Short mmCIF file of C-alpha atoms and ligand atoms in Angstrom, two decimals:
data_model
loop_
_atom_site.label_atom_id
_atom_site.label_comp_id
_atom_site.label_asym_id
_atom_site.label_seq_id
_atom_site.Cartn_x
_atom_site.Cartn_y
_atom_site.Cartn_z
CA UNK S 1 0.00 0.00 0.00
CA UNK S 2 1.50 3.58 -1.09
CA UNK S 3 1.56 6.04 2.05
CA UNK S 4 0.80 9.78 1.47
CA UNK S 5 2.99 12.78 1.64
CA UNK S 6 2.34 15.98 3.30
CA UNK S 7 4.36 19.34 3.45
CA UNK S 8 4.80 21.62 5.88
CA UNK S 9 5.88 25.04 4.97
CA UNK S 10 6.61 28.82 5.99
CA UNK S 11 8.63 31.22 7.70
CA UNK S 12 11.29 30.70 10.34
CA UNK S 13 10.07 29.72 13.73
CA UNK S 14 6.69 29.56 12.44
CA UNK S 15 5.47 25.97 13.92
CA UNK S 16 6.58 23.43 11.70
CA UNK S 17 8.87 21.06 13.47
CA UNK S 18 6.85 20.93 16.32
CA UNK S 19 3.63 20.23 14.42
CA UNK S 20 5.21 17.53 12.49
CA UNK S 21 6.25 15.82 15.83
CA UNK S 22 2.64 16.23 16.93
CA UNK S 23 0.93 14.91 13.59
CA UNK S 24 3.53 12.03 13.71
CA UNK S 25 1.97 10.95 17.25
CA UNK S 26 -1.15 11.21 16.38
CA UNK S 27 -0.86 9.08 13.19
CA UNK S 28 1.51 6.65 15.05
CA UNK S 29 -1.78 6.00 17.32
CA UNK S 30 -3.91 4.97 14.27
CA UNK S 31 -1.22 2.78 13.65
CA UNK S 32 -0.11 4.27 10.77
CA UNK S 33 3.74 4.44 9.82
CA UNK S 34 5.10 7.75 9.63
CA UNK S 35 8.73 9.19 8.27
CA UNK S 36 9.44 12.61 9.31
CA UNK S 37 11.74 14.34 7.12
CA UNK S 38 13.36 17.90 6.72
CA UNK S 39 14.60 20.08 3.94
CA UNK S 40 17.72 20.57 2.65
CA UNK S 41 18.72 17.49 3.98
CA UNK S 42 16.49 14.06 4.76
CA UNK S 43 19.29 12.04 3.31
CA UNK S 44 22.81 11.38 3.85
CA UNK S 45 23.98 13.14 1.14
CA UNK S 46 21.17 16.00 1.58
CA UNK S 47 22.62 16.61 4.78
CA UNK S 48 26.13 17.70 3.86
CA UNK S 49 24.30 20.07 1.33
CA UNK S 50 22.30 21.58 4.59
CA UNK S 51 25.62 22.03 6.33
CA UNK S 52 26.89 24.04 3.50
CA UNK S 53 23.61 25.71 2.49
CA UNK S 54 22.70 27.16 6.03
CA UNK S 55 26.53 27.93 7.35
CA UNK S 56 26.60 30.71 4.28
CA UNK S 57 29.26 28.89 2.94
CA UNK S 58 27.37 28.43 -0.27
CA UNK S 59 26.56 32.27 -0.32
CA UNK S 60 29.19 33.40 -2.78
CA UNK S 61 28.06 31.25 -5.25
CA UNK S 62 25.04 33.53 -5.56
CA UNK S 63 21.27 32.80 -5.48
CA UNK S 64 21.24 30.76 -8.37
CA UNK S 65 24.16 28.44 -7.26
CA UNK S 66 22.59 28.30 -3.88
CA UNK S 67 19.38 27.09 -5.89
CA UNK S 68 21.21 24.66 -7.99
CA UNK S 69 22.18 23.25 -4.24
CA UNK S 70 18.44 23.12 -2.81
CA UNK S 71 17.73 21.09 -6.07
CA UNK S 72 20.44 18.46 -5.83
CA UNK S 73 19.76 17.68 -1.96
CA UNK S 74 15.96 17.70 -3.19
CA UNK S 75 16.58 15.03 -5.85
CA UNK S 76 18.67 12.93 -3.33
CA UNK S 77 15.98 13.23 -0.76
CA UNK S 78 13.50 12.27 -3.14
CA UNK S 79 15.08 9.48 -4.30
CA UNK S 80 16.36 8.13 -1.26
CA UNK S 81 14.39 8.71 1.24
CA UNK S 82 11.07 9.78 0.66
CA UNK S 83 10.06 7.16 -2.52
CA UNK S 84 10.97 4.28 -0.30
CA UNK S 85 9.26 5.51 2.44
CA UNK S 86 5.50 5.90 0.08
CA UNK S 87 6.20 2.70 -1.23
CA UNK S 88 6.64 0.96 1.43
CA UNK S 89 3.13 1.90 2.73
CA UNK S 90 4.59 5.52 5.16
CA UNK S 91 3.16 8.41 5.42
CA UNK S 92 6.09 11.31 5.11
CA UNK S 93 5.89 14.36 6.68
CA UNK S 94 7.79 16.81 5.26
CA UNK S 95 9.82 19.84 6.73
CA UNK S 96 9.99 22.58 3.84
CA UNK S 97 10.20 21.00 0.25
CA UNK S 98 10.08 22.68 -3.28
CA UNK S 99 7.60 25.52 -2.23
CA UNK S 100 10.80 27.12 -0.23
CA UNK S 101 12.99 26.82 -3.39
CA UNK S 102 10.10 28.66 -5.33
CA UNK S 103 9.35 31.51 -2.13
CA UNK S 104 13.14 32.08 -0.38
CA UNK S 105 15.52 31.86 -4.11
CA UNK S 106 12.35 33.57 -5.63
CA UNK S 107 12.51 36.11 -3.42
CA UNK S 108 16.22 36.20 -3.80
CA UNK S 109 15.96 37.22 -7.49
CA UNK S 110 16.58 33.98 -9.04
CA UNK S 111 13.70 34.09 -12.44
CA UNK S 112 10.84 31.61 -12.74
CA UNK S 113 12.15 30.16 -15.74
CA UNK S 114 15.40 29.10 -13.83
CA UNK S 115 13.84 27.68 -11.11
CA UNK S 116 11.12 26.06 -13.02
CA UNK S 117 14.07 24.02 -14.91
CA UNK S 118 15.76 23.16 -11.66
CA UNK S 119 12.15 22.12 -10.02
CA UNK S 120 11.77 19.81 -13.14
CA UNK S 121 15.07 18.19 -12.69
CA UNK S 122 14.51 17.54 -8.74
CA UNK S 123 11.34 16.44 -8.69
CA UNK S 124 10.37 15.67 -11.86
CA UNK S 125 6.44 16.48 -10.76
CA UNK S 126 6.46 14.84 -7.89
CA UNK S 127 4.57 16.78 -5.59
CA UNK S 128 2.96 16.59 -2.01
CA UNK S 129 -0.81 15.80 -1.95
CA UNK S 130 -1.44 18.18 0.77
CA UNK S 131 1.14 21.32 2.45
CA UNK S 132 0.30 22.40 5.81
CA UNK S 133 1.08 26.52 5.15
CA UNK S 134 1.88 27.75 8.56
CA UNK S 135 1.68 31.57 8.53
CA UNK S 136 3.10 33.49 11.26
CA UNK S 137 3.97 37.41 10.82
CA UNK S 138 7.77 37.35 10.79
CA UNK S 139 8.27 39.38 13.85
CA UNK S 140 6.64 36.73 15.90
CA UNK S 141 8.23 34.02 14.45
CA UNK S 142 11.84 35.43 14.29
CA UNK S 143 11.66 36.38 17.94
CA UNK S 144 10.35 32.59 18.93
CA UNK S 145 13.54 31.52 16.88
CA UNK S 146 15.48 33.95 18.65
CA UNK S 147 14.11 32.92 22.42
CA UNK S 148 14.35 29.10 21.65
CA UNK S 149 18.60 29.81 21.04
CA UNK S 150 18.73 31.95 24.31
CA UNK S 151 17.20 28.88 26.00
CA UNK S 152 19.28 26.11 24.08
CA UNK S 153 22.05 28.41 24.36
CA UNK S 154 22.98 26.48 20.46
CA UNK S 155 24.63 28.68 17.96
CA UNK S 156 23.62 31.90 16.23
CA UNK S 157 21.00 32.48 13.43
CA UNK S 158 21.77 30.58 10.54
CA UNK S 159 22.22 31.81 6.79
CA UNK S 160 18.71 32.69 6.02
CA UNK S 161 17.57 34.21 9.47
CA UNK S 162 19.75 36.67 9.31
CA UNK S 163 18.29 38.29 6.28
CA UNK S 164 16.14 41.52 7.61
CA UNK S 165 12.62 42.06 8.46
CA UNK S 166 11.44 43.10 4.86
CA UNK S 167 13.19 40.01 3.55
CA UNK S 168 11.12 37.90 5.35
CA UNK S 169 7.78 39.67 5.01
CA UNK S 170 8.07 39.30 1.32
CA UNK S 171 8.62 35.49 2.03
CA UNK S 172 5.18 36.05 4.01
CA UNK S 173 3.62 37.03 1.15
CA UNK S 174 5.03 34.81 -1.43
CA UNK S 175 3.93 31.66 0.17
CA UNK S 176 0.19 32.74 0.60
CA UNK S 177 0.48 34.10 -2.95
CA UNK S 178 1.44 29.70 -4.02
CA UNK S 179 -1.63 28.91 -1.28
CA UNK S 180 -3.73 30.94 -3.33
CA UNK S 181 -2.59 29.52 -6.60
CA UNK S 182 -3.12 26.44 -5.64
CA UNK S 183 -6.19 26.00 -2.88
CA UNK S 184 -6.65 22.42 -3.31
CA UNK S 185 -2.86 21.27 -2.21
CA UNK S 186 -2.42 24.01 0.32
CA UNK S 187 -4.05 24.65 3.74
CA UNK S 188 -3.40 27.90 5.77
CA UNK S 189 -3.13 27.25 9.36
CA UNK S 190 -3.07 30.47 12.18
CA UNK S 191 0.41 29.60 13.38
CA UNK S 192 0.03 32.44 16.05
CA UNK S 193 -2.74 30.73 17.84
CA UNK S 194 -1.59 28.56 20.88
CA UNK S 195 0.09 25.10 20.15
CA UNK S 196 -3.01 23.26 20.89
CA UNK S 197 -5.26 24.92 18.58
CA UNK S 198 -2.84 24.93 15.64
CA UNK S 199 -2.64 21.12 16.16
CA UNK S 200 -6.24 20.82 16.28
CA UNK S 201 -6.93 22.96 13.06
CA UNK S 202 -3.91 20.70 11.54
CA UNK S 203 -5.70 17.79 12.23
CA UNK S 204 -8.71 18.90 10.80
CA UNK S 205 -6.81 19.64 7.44
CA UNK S 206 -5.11 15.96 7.41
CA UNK S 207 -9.10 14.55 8.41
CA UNK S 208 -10.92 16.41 5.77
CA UNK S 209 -7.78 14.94 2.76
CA UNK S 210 -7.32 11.71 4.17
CA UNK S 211 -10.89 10.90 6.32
CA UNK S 212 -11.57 7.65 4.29
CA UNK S 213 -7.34 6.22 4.28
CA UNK S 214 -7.07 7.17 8.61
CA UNK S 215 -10.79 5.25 8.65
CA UNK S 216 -9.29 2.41 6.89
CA UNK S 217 -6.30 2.72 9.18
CA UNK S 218 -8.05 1.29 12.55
CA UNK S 219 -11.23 2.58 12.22
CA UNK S 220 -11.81 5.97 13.86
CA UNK S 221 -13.02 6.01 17.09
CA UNK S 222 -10.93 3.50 18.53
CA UNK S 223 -7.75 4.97 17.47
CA UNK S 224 -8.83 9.24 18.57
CA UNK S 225 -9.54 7.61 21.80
CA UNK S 226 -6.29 5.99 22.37
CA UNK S 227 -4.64 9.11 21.25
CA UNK S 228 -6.39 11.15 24.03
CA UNK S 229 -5.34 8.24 26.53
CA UNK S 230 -1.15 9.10 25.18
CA UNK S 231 -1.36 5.40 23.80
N1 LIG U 301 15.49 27.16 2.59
C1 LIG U 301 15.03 25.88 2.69
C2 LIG U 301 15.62 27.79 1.36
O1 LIG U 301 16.08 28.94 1.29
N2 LIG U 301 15.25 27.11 0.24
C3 LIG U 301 14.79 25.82 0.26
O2 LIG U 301 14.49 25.23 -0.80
C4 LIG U 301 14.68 25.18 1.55
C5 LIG U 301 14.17 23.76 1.64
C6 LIG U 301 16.16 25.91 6.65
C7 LIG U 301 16.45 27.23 5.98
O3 LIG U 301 16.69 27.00 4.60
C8 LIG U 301 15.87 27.86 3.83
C9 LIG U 301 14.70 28.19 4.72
C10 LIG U 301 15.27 28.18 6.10
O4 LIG U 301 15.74 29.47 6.40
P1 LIG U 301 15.82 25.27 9.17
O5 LIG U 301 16.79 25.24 10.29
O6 LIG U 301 15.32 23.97 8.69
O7 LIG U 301 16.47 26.08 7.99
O8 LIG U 301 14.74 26.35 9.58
P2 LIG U 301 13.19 26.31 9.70
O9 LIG U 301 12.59 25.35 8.76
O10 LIG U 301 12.74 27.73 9.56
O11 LIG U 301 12.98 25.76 11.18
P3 LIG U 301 12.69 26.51 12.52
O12 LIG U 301 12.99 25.52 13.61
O13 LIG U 301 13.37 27.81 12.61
O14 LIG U 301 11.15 26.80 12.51
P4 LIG U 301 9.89 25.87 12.69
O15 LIG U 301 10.23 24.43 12.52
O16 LIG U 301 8.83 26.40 11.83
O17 LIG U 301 9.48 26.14 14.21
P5 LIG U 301 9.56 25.21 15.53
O18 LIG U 301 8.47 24.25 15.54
O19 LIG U 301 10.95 24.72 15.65
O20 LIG U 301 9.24 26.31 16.62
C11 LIG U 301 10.12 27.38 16.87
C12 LIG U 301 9.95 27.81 18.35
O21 LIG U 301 8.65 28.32 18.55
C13 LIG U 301 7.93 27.57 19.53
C14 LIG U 301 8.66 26.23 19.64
O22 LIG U 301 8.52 25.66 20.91
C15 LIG U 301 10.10 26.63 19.34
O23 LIG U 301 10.75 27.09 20.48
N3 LIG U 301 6.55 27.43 19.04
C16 LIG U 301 5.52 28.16 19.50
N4 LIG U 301 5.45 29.12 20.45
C17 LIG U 301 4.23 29.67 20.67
N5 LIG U 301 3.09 29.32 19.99
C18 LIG U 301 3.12 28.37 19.05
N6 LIG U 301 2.01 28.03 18.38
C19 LIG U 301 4.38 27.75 18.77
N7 LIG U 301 4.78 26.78 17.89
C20 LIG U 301 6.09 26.61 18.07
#
């Protein structure tokens, strides 16, 4: 049986790790396999392109190089990791995937027609059937970012957080402009609301695209009251 693959996208600090740890539970309780999964990176290769991607190492190379790097980790990923994972019946969820190519080297200046060829060569129209669009105003989520590294006391901002305020508001708008263009892939979710209500309305999203495969999963009472027990 093929598993599904959902995306979860947006701004830094906006939500996304720790809703895809939450969604993973809560599928895990229906008994349903789940791969979590991260962009760049997801695959052993991948990951030495995030190392170079996010220490600005890869900056003089220019938007378009850094681009050309997104793609090639995304083609490994894809091919290593998340393919196996569908086919062998998981559900992946996804942290950031072609949508950030298209909204942060967008952004950057890099043209459509550039980034349309790399997209093709990466994923070679292999997209998500749902992405969870977690939209946050920038301030917000840059100062949770910032709070969460006073707390872990781990490193500085990385290569992209650093980038000022206006930077990232035009990222704001760029990824509700691809929610827009496409309605029936993407869901916006309030990712200002408190954590409990974002995973609730998160839920909802992943119920109302997958009710009938999470029925056929354990059947759904059973398994949303086992969840509520922490089974
Ligand atoms: N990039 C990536 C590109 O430029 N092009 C590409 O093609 C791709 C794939 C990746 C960087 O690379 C860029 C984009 C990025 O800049 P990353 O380290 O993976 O870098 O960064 P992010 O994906 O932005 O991860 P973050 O951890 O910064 O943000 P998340 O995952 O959205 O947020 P999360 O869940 O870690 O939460 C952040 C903090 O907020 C709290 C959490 O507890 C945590 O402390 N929090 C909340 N607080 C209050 N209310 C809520 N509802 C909260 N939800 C979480």
């Amino acid at each position: 049986m093929q598993g599904h693959f959902i995306t979860f996208e947006g701004g830094e600090g906006a939500g996304k790790s720790s809703q895809i740890l939450r969604l993973k539970s809560r599928l895990e309780a229906k008994g349903i396999p789940v791969v979590v999964t991260r962009e760049p990176g997801g695959s052993p290769g991948a990951e030495k392109i995030r190392d170079i991607l996010l220490s600005g190492a890869a900056r003089d190379l220019g938007p378009r190089g850094e681009a050309m790097l997104f793609a090639a980790a995304r083609a490994d990923h894809v091919d290593q990791t998340i393919r196996p994972a569908l086919a062998k019946g998981s559900w992946v969820l996804c942290d950031r995937f072609a949508d950030s190519t298209r909204v942060y080297q967008g952004e950057a200046g890099v043209d459509d027609n550039y980034l349309q060829l790399l997209e093709t060569a990466a994923v070679a129209g292999f997209w998500p059937e749902l992405t969870i669009l977690m939209d946050v105003p920038p301030e917000i989520g840059l100062k949770r970012v910032n709070d969460r590294a006073k707390v872990s006391g781990n490193g500085g901002p990385d290569r992209f957080e650093t980038d000022g305020l206006p930077i990232h508001q035009r990222r704001r708008n760029l990824f509700l402009d691809l929610a827009r263009g496409e309605p029936d892939r993407f869901v916006v979710i309030d990712g200002t609301r408190d954590i409990e209500h974002v995973t609730s309305d998160i839920w909802q999203a992943v119920l109302e695209q997958f009710g009938t495969a999470l029925d056929a999963a354990t059947g759904p009472a059973a398994a949303d009251e086992a969840f509520k027990h922490g089974a």
